[in-house]
Amino acid sequence: MAEIDVVVAEPAVLGECPVWSPAEGVLYWADIEGRALHRFDPSSGVDELGALPGRPGSFALTGAPGRLLVALELQLVWFDWGADEVDPWVDLEPAGSGNRSNDGRCDPAGRFVVGTMWPDTGDELARGGLYQVTGDGTVRALERDIGIPNGLAFDPARRRMYFADTATRIVRAWDYDADTGERSGERLYFDYGDLPGKPDGACVDADGCYWSASVRGAAVIRITPDGVLDRSIELPVEKPTMPAFGGSDLSTLYVTSIGGGLVAVDPGVAGLPEPAFAIAHAP
């Protein structure tokens, strides 16, 4: 049985997007509805808070420690840890759309891929989009009419991209060319079927297996590259939202949650380093 610890007990309103920073030895993570980023240091057990002027759906590391590219509401902004302000950069959508940003991460070449969604999931509106942002600030729409964008992950060894619209309960896969940023060969990768919960955030381990947070299912599941359920780990939170590998050897699986704390799992396998955003010209 996997060893599981709640390393940050203070509940997040809507915890999301854990990202390990190897340069700093800390885990950054977001509380979307809490309008804040967190920085957890496992060596000290200290979890710091950085307040933001809006809801951070996701973010990416940059080449500078402590400097993050944050999807804040419908903008991408620069945020330096410890600063009181953000520096706006580019818009994902017009503010009048009523959407907010959600799941996002960098592809193997450092492009930021990020989704938007209607914030009240109870309305069941598919009004979101999926966007790819390059280092010069160019924003390209990859998909429209998305309900809840989640499950973004890349497998560089297999040149593969994963994505889930949570409401559909399925994870899709594409062949992904990191050199061009183009994807092709869309196919069904995994169907949650009768499994408890729905697919939320995800990551890929060093074996190419896909780890999916089963929101409302109190578990994180591992799926092989062939789309076969390999294992399920029960968690002490009902609504896990996203896993990420961290620690000096990337062997700890951190999992955020809705209304719960930050959980650390020993999964018995290591993860992959998270690419930083490839900035064309440092702002």
GROMACS .gro file of C-alpha atoms in nm:
model
  283
    1MET     CA    1   0.000   0.000   0.000
    2ALA     CA    2   0.127   0.347  -0.089
    3GLU     CA    3   0.236   0.574   0.195
    4ILE     CA    4   0.011   0.880   0.209
    5ASP     CA    5   0.054   1.202   0.410
    6VAL     CA    6  -0.145   1.523   0.430
    7VAL     CA    7   0.143   1.772   0.415
    8VAL     CA    8  -0.071   2.089   0.415
    9ALA     CA    9  -0.376   2.038   0.635
   10GLU     CA   10  -0.534   2.381   0.583
   11PRO     CA   11  -0.812   2.325   0.329
   12ALA     CA   12  -0.797   2.500  -0.006
   13VAL     CA   13  -1.120   2.631  -0.153
   14LEU     CA   14  -1.023   2.496  -0.497
   15GLY     CA   15  -0.669   2.362  -0.495
   16GLU     CA   16  -0.516   2.299  -0.837
   17CYS     CA   17  -0.208   2.291  -1.060
   18PRO     CA   18   0.080   2.163  -0.844
   19VAL     CA   19   0.415   2.225  -1.017
   20TRP     CA   20   0.754   2.127  -0.875
   21SER     CA   21   1.036   2.381  -0.912
   22PRO     CA   22   1.366   2.189  -0.910
   23ALA     CA   23   1.570   2.510  -0.896
   24GLU     CA   24   1.405   2.610  -0.568
   25GLY     CA   25   1.316   2.270  -0.424
   26VAL     CA   26   0.956   2.379  -0.365
   27LEU     CA   27   0.610   2.292  -0.492
   28TYR     CA   28   0.397   2.575  -0.626
   29TRP     CA   29   0.021   2.519  -0.633
   30ALA     CA   30  -0.291   2.730  -0.682
   31ASP     CA   31  -0.612   2.793  -0.492
   32ILE     CA   32  -0.838   2.916  -0.773
   33GLU     CA   33  -1.130   3.043  -0.567
   34GLY     CA   34  -0.897   3.145  -0.285
   35ARG     CA   35  -0.728   3.379  -0.536
   36ALA     CA   36  -0.382   3.277  -0.432
   37LEU     CA   37  -0.071   3.080  -0.518
   38HIS     CA   38   0.101   2.864  -0.259
   39ARG     CA   39   0.466   2.767  -0.225
   40PHE     CA   40   0.528   2.453  -0.020
   41ASP     CA   41   0.879   2.368   0.102
   42PRO     CA   42   0.893   1.998   0.196
   43SER     CA   43   1.228   2.043   0.373
   44SER     CA   44   1.070   2.273   0.631
   45GLY     CA   45   0.701   2.186   0.596
   46VAL     CA   46   0.625   2.557   0.546
   47ASP     CA   47   0.348   2.653   0.304
   48GLU     CA   48   0.356   3.021   0.202
   49LEU     CA   49   0.075   3.216   0.040
   50GLY     CA   50   0.089   3.472  -0.241
   51ALA     CA   51  -0.233   3.671  -0.290
   52LEU     CA   52  -0.350   3.752  -0.643
   53PRO     CA   53  -0.605   4.003  -0.782
   54GLY     CA   54  -0.808   3.728  -0.950
   55ARG     CA   55  -0.854   3.353  -0.991
   56PRO     CA   56  -0.541   3.164  -1.104
   57GLY     CA   57  -0.652   2.870  -1.318
   58SER     CA   58  -0.299   2.744  -1.380
   59PHE     CA   59   0.058   2.865  -1.422
   60ALA     CA   60   0.400   2.772  -1.559
   61LEU     CA   61   0.757   2.796  -1.440
   62THR     CA   62   0.996   3.025  -1.625
   63GLY     CA   63   1.374   3.030  -1.647
   64ALA     CA   64   1.393   3.260  -1.345
   65PRO     CA   65   1.328   3.105  -1.002
   66GLY     CA   66   1.020   3.254  -0.838
   67ARG     CA   67   0.893   3.411  -1.162
   68LEU     CA   68   0.576   3.249  -1.291
   69LEU     CA   69   0.351   3.284  -1.593
   70VAL     CA   70  -0.001   3.276  -1.447
   71ALA     CA   71  -0.333   3.225  -1.624
   72LEU     CA   72  -0.529   3.477  -1.418
   73GLU     CA   73  -0.899   3.494  -1.510
   74LEU     CA   74  -0.866   3.533  -1.890
   75GLN     CA   75  -0.521   3.691  -1.904
   76LEU     CA   76  -0.167   3.560  -1.889
   77VAL     CA   77   0.030   3.765  -1.640
   78TRP     CA   78   0.379   3.761  -1.493
   79PHE     CA   79   0.408   3.712  -1.119
   80ASP     CA   80   0.725   3.732  -0.910
   81TRP     CA   81   0.700   3.549  -0.580
   82GLY     CA   82   0.682   3.802  -0.298
   83ALA     CA   83   0.561   4.084  -0.524
   84ASP     CA   84   0.242   4.276  -0.455
   85GLU     CA   85   0.141   4.315  -0.819
   86VAL     CA   86   0.114   4.121  -1.142
   87ASP     CA   87   0.232   4.235  -1.484
   88PRO     CA   88  -0.033   4.172  -1.755
   89TRP     CA   89   0.094   4.018  -2.078
   90VAL     CA   90  -0.166   3.873  -2.321
   91ASP     CA   91  -0.540   3.799  -2.326
   92LEU     CA   92  -0.673   3.448  -2.386
   93GLU     CA   93  -1.031   3.562  -2.451
   94PRO     CA   94  -1.225   3.887  -2.425
   95ALA     CA   95  -1.326   3.962  -2.067
   96GLY     CA   96  -1.693   3.968  -2.170
   97SER     CA   97  -1.700   3.594  -2.238
   98GLY     CA   98  -1.770   3.528  -1.869
   99ASN     CA   99  -1.517   3.243  -1.864
  100ARG     CA  100  -1.213   3.193  -1.646
  101SER     CA  101  -0.892   3.000  -1.706
  102ASN     CA  102  -0.846   2.645  -1.581
  103ASP     CA  103  -0.601   2.359  -1.639
  104GLY     CA  104  -0.278   2.443  -1.821
  105ARG     CA  105   0.082   2.331  -1.860
  106CYS     CA  106   0.381   2.364  -2.093
  107ASP     CA  107   0.442   2.125  -2.378
  108PRO     CA  108   0.791   1.970  -2.416
  109ALA     CA  109   0.907   2.270  -2.623
  110GLY     CA  110   0.789   2.526  -2.366
  111ARG     CA  111   0.462   2.643  -2.522
  112PHE     CA  112   0.188   2.703  -2.265
  113VAL     CA  113  -0.133   2.511  -2.338
  114VAL     CA  114  -0.428   2.630  -2.127
  115GLY     CA  115  -0.805   2.590  -2.117
  116THR     CA  116  -1.091   2.822  -2.027
  117MET     CA  117  -1.436   2.738  -1.889
  118TRP     CA  118  -1.767   2.878  -1.770
  119PRO     CA  119  -1.703   2.909  -1.394
  120ASP     CA  120  -2.035   2.769  -1.269
  121THR     CA  121  -2.005   2.399  -1.353
  122GLY     CA  122  -2.365   2.341  -1.242
  123ASP     CA  123  -2.485   2.531  -1.550
  124GLU     CA  124  -2.329   2.257  -1.769
  125LEU     CA  125  -2.230   2.505  -2.038
  126ALA     CA  126  -1.965   2.409  -2.294
  127ARG     CA  127  -1.834   2.760  -2.357
  128GLY     CA  128  -1.463   2.714  -2.295
  129GLY     CA  129  -1.165   2.687  -2.525
  130LEU     CA  130  -0.818   2.535  -2.539
  131TYR     CA  131  -0.530   2.763  -2.637
  132GLN     CA  132  -0.163   2.730  -2.720
  133VAL     CA  133   0.059   3.026  -2.633
  134THR     CA  134   0.411   3.069  -2.770
  135GLY     CA  135   0.695   3.268  -2.621
  136ASP     CA  136   0.629   3.574  -2.839
  137GLY     CA  137   0.274   3.606  -2.701
  138THR     CA  138   0.091   3.449  -2.996
  139VAL     CA  139  -0.233   3.281  -2.885
  140ARG     CA  140  -0.378   3.005  -3.104
  141ALA     CA  141  -0.711   2.832  -3.039
  142LEU     CA  142  -0.687   2.451  -3.049
  143GLU     CA  143  -1.048   2.371  -2.951
  144ARG     CA  144  -1.380   2.541  -2.881
  145ASP     CA  145  -1.699   2.444  -2.697
  146ILE     CA  146  -1.527   2.278  -2.401
  147GLY     CA  147  -1.708   2.225  -2.071
  148ILE     CA  148  -1.431   2.175  -1.813
  149PRO     CA  149  -1.078   2.157  -1.960
  150ASN     CA  150  -0.861   1.917  -1.760
  151GLY     CA  151  -0.620   1.627  -1.782
  152LEU     CA  152  -0.358   1.808  -1.989
  153ALA     CA  153  -0.036   1.609  -2.000
  154PHE     CA  154   0.246   1.535  -2.243
  155ASP     CA  155   0.449   1.220  -2.296
  156PRO     CA  156   0.766   1.337  -2.476
  157ALA     CA  157   0.901   0.985  -2.531
  158ARG     CA  158   0.588   0.879  -2.719
  159ARG     CA  159   0.528   1.226  -2.868
  160ARG     CA  160   0.179   1.224  -2.723
  161MET     CA  161  -0.066   1.478  -2.576
  162TYR     CA  162  -0.356   1.396  -2.342
  163PHE     CA  163  -0.665   1.602  -2.262
  164ALA     CA  164  -1.000   1.552  -2.089
  165ASP     CA  165  -1.324   1.747  -2.080
  166THR     CA  166  -1.426   1.640  -1.730
  167ALA     CA  167  -1.800   1.624  -1.799
  168THR     CA  168  -1.750   1.366  -2.076
  169ARG     CA  169  -1.566   1.124  -1.841
  170ILE     CA  170  -1.318   1.035  -2.114
  171VAL     CA  171  -0.951   1.114  -2.178
  172ARG     CA  172  -0.842   1.169  -2.536
  173ALA     CA  173  -0.495   1.136  -2.689
  174TRP     CA  174  -0.317   1.283  -2.992
  175ASP     CA  175   0.017   1.244  -3.161
  176TYR     CA  176   0.199   1.567  -3.077
  177ASP     CA  177   0.488   1.723  -3.267
  178ALA     CA  178   0.677   1.936  -3.016
  179ASP     CA  179   0.884   2.094  -3.294
  180THR     CA  180   0.578   2.246  -3.462
  181GLY     CA  181   0.316   2.237  -3.186
  182GLU     CA  182   0.079   2.047  -3.415
  183ARG     CA  183  -0.131   1.750  -3.304
  184SER     CA  184  -0.296   1.476  -3.509
  185GLY     CA  185  -0.459   1.135  -3.484
  186GLU     CA  186  -0.718   1.212  -3.216
  187ARG     CA  187  -0.842   0.898  -3.039
  188LEU     CA  188  -1.005   0.770  -2.723
  189TYR     CA  189  -0.739   0.691  -2.465
  190PHE     CA  190  -0.938   0.605  -2.151
  191ASP     CA  191  -1.307   0.594  -2.053
  192TYR     CA  192  -1.385   0.629  -1.682
  193GLY     CA  193  -1.693   0.412  -1.735
  194ASP     CA  194  -1.817   0.285  -1.398
  195LEU     CA  195  -1.516   0.412  -1.203
  196PRO     CA  196  -1.601   0.654  -0.922
  197GLY     CA  197  -1.538   1.018  -0.994
  198LYS     CA  198  -1.443   1.197  -1.315
  199PRO     CA  199  -1.110   1.282  -1.480
  200ASP     CA  200  -0.956   1.602  -1.347
  201GLY     CA  201  -0.590   1.707  -1.361
  202ALA     CA  202  -0.317   1.465  -1.467
  203CYS     CA  203   0.054   1.403  -1.518
  204VAL     CA  204   0.279   1.143  -1.681
  205ASP     CA  205   0.544   0.935  -1.501
  206ALA     CA  206   0.885   0.815  -1.619
  207ASP     CA  207   0.729   0.492  -1.752
  208GLY     CA  208   0.488   0.686  -1.971
  209CYS     CA  209   0.188   0.604  -1.752
  210TYR     CA  210  -0.084   0.865  -1.706
  211TRP     CA  211  -0.192   0.960  -1.353
  212SER     CA  212  -0.545   1.105  -1.332
  213ALA     CA  213  -0.708   1.267  -1.029
  214SER     CA  214  -1.056   1.119  -0.985
  215VAL     CA  215  -1.247   1.421  -0.863
  216ARG     CA  216  -1.535   1.316  -0.633
  217GLY     CA  217  -1.385   0.967  -0.647
  218ALA     CA  218  -1.132   1.011  -0.363
  219ALA     CA  219  -0.853   0.849  -0.565
  220VAL     CA  220  -0.576   0.895  -0.814
  221ILE     CA  221  -0.547   0.632  -1.087
  222ARG     CA  222  -0.257   0.518  -1.306
  223ILE     CA  223  -0.323   0.424  -1.669
  224THR     CA  224  -0.067   0.252  -1.892
  225PRO     CA  225   0.035   0.401  -2.230
  226ASP     CA  226  -0.197   0.142  -2.388
  227GLY     CA  227  -0.497   0.286  -2.197
  228VAL     CA  228  -0.529   0.008  -1.937
  229LEU     CA  229  -0.608   0.086  -1.572
  230ASP     CA  230  -0.296  -0.018  -1.381
  231ARG     CA  231  -0.373   0.085  -1.023
  232SER     CA  232  -0.591   0.307  -0.805
  233ILE     CA  233  -0.476   0.478  -0.484
  234GLU     CA  234  -0.742   0.588  -0.238
  235LEU     CA  235  -0.684   0.934  -0.092
  236PRO     CA  236  -0.798   1.106   0.229
  237VAL     CA  237  -0.972   1.378   0.023
  238GLU     CA  238  -1.301   1.331  -0.162
  239LYS     CA  239  -1.226   1.570  -0.447
  240PRO     CA  240  -0.865   1.538  -0.564
  241THR     CA  241  -0.796   1.773  -0.853
  242MET     CA  242  -0.445   1.724  -0.990
  243PRO     CA  243  -0.132   1.519  -0.927
  244ALA     CA  244   0.229   1.625  -0.989
  245PHE     CA  245   0.562   1.461  -0.922
  246GLY     CA  246   0.806   1.645  -0.698
  247GLY     CA  247   1.098   1.609  -0.462
  248SER     CA  248   1.468   1.597  -0.545
  249ASP     CA  249   1.425   1.271  -0.738
  250LEU     CA  250   1.067   1.337  -0.853
  251SER     CA  251   0.947   1.033  -0.658
  252THR     CA  252   0.674   1.202  -0.451
  253LEU     CA  253   0.329   1.244  -0.601
  254TYR     CA  254   0.163   1.561  -0.470
  255VAL     CA  255  -0.214   1.592  -0.511
  256THR     CA  256  -0.428   1.904  -0.467
  257SER     CA  257  -0.798   1.897  -0.381
  258ILE     CA  258  -1.123   2.088  -0.351
  259GLY     CA  259  -1.203   2.167   0.011
  260GLY     CA  260  -0.910   1.960   0.136
  261GLY     CA  261  -0.539   1.985   0.195
  262LEU     CA  262  -0.229   1.902  -0.007
  263VAL     CA  263  -0.155   1.528  -0.009
  264ALA     CA  264   0.181   1.357  -0.068
  265VAL     CA  265   0.191   0.998  -0.195
  266ASP     CA  266   0.481   0.755  -0.237
  267PRO     CA  267   0.372   0.590  -0.565
  268GLY     CA  268   0.679   0.374  -0.617
  269VAL     CA  269   0.768   0.540  -0.946
  270ALA     CA  270   0.933   0.867  -1.048
  271GLY     CA  271   0.791   1.144  -1.263
  272LEU     CA  272   0.918   1.370  -1.538
  273PRO     CA  273   1.050   1.725  -1.493
  274GLU     CA  274   0.801   1.998  -1.582
  275PRO     CA  275   0.913   2.212  -1.880
  276ALA     CA  276   0.945   2.586  -1.821
  277PHE     CA  277   0.775   2.839  -2.045
  278ALA     CA  278   1.004   2.932  -2.335
  279ILE     CA  279   0.998   3.311  -2.337
  280ALA     CA  280   1.099   3.466  -2.668
  281HIS     CA  281   1.205   3.794  -2.508
  282ALA     CA  282   1.221   3.836  -2.132
  283PRO     CA  283   0.959   4.096  -2.028
   0.00000   0.00000   0.00000
